Amino acid sequence: QVQVVESGGGLVQAGGSLRLSCTASGLTFDDYAMGWFRQAPEKEREGVSCISSSGNTIYDPDSVKGRFTISRDNAKKTVYLEMNSLKPEDTAMYYCAAGPRFGRWCPLDQYKYTYWGQGTQITVSS
């Protein structure tokens, strides 16, 4: 049984930092691309960043590039999202997902991802 569990969310002031963690079990973690997605109230879920099984990274260029950093530790079966210079518009539920296997690159398309966590809330106050 595959389980994906996020942690690290919370309340932070604008300009602050947070690090999200996501641990996946029940699958061969090394083989999977991992993605972070977010959904703000009354908005559709959007891709934030992803990292392929080979370690290549993709960021949504309009909103987070330069502020967020994704990384993975295959030994710990964990993917991280380091978030700096947080803005109120970053407020959302953040989801981690395991997606395409063996790809050199990863998609920021939520429909390409198979296993999802329950999400962790991030609220950025102004």
Coordinates of C-alpha atoms in Angstrom, one line a residue:
Q1 CA 0.0 0.0 0.0
V2 CA 1.5 3.3 -1.1
Q3 CA 1.4 6.2 1.4
V4 CA 2.5 9.7 0.8
V5 CA 2.7 12.0 3.8
E6 CA 3.5 15.7 3.9
S7 CA 4.6 17.7 6.9
G8 CA 6.0 21.1 7.7
G9 CA 3.2 23.4 7.0
G10 CA 2.0 26.2 9.3
L11 CA 1.6 29.9 9.7
V12 CA 4.4 32.3 8.7
Q13 CA 4.8 36.0 8.2
A14 CA 5.4 37.4 4.8
G15 CA 9.1 37.2 4.0
G16 CA 9.6 34.1 6.1
S17 CA 10.7 30.6 5.3
L18 CA 9.3 27.1 5.6
R19 CA 10.5 23.7 4.6
L20 CA 8.0 21.0 3.6
S21 CA 8.8 17.3 3.7
C22 CA 7.1 14.5 2.0
T23 CA 7.8 10.8 2.7
A24 CA 6.5 8.1 0.4
S25 CA 6.4 4.4 1.3
G26 CA 5.1 1.3 -0.4
L27 CA 6.9 2.1 -3.7
T28 CA 10.4 2.1 -5.1
F29 CA 10.9 5.8 -4.3
D30 CA 14.0 6.2 -6.5
D31 CA 12.0 5.3 -9.6
Y32 CA 9.4 8.0 -9.2
A33 CA 9.2 11.7 -10.1
M34 CA 7.9 13.7 -7.1
G35 CA 5.9 16.8 -7.4
W36 CA 4.6 19.6 -5.2
F37 CA 1.3 21.1 -6.0
R38 CA -0.9 23.7 -4.2
Q39 CA -4.5 24.8 -4.1
A40 CA -5.7 28.1 -2.8
P41 CA -9.3 28.6 -1.8
E42 CA -11.6 28.8 -4.8
K43 CA -8.7 28.1 -7.2
E44 CA -7.7 25.1 -9.2
R45 CA -4.7 23.0 -8.0
E46 CA -1.5 24.1 -9.7
G47 CA 2.0 22.7 -10.1
V48 CA 4.7 24.3 -8.0
S49 CA 7.8 22.2 -8.6
C50 CA 8.8 18.7 -9.4
I51 CA 12.0 16.6 -9.4
S52 CA 12.5 13.6 -11.7
S53 CA 13.9 10.3 -10.7
S54 CA 17.2 11.4 -12.1
G55 CA 17.2 14.6 -10.1
N56 CA 16.2 17.2 -12.7
T57 CA 14.0 19.9 -11.4
I58 CA 11.2 22.0 -12.8
Y59 CA 9.6 25.1 -11.2
D60 CA 6.6 27.1 -12.1
P61 CA 8.3 30.1 -13.5
D62 CA 5.6 32.7 -12.8
S63 CA 5.2 32.2 -9.1
V64 CA 8.0 30.4 -7.3
K65 CA 11.2 30.2 -9.3
G66 CA 14.0 31.7 -7.4
R67 CA 12.2 31.4 -4.1
F68 CA 11.5 27.7 -3.8
T69 CA 13.9 24.8 -4.0
I70 CA 13.0 21.2 -4.4
S71 CA 15.3 18.3 -3.5
R72 CA 15.1 14.6 -2.7
D73 CA 16.8 12.2 -0.4
N74 CA 16.3 8.7 -1.9
A75 CA 17.8 7.0 1.2
K76 CA 15.1 8.6 3.3
K77 CA 12.4 8.3 0.7
T78 CA 11.7 12.0 1.2
V79 CA 11.3 15.0 -1.0
Y80 CA 11.7 18.5 0.3
L81 CA 10.4 21.9 -0.7
E82 CA 12.4 24.8 0.8
M83 CA 10.4 28.0 0.6
N84 CA 11.9 31.4 1.1
S85 CA 10.6 35.0 0.8
L86 CA 7.1 33.7 1.3
K87 CA 4.2 35.9 0.1
P88 CA 0.5 36.0 1.1
E89 CA -0.3 34.7 -2.3
D90 CA 1.6 31.5 -1.4
T91 CA -1.2 30.7 1.1
A92 CA -2.6 27.3 0.0
M93 CA -2.9 23.7 0.8
Y94 CA 0.3 22.0 -0.5
Y95 CA 0.2 18.5 -1.8
C96 CA 3.0 16.1 -2.6
A97 CA 2.6 13.5 -5.3
A98 CA 4.5 10.6 -6.8
G99 CA 4.3 10.4 -10.5
P100 CA 6.0 9.2 -13.7
R101 CA 8.6 6.6 -13.3
F102 CA 12.1 6.6 -14.8
G103 CA 11.7 9.9 -16.7
R104 CA 14.7 12.1 -17.2
W105 CA 12.4 15.1 -16.6
C106 CA 9.2 15.6 -14.7
P107 CA 5.9 17.1 -15.6
L108 CA 4.1 19.8 -13.6
D109 CA 0.8 18.3 -14.8
Q110 CA -1.2 16.9 -11.8
Y111 CA -2.9 14.4 -14.1
K112 CA 0.5 12.6 -14.6
Y113 CA 0.8 11.8 -10.9
T114 CA -0.6 8.7 -9.4
Y115 CA -0.1 8.8 -5.6
W116 CA -1.1 11.8 -3.5
G117 CA -0.8 12.9 0.1
Q118 CA -3.5 14.6 2.1
G119 CA -1.8 18.0 2.0
T120 CA -0.4 20.4 4.5
Q121 CA -1.7 24.0 5.0
I122 CA 0.6 27.0 4.6
T123 CA -0.8 30.4 5.6
V124 CA 1.3 33.5 5.0
S125 CA 0.2 36.6 6.8
S126 CA 1.0 40.1 5.6

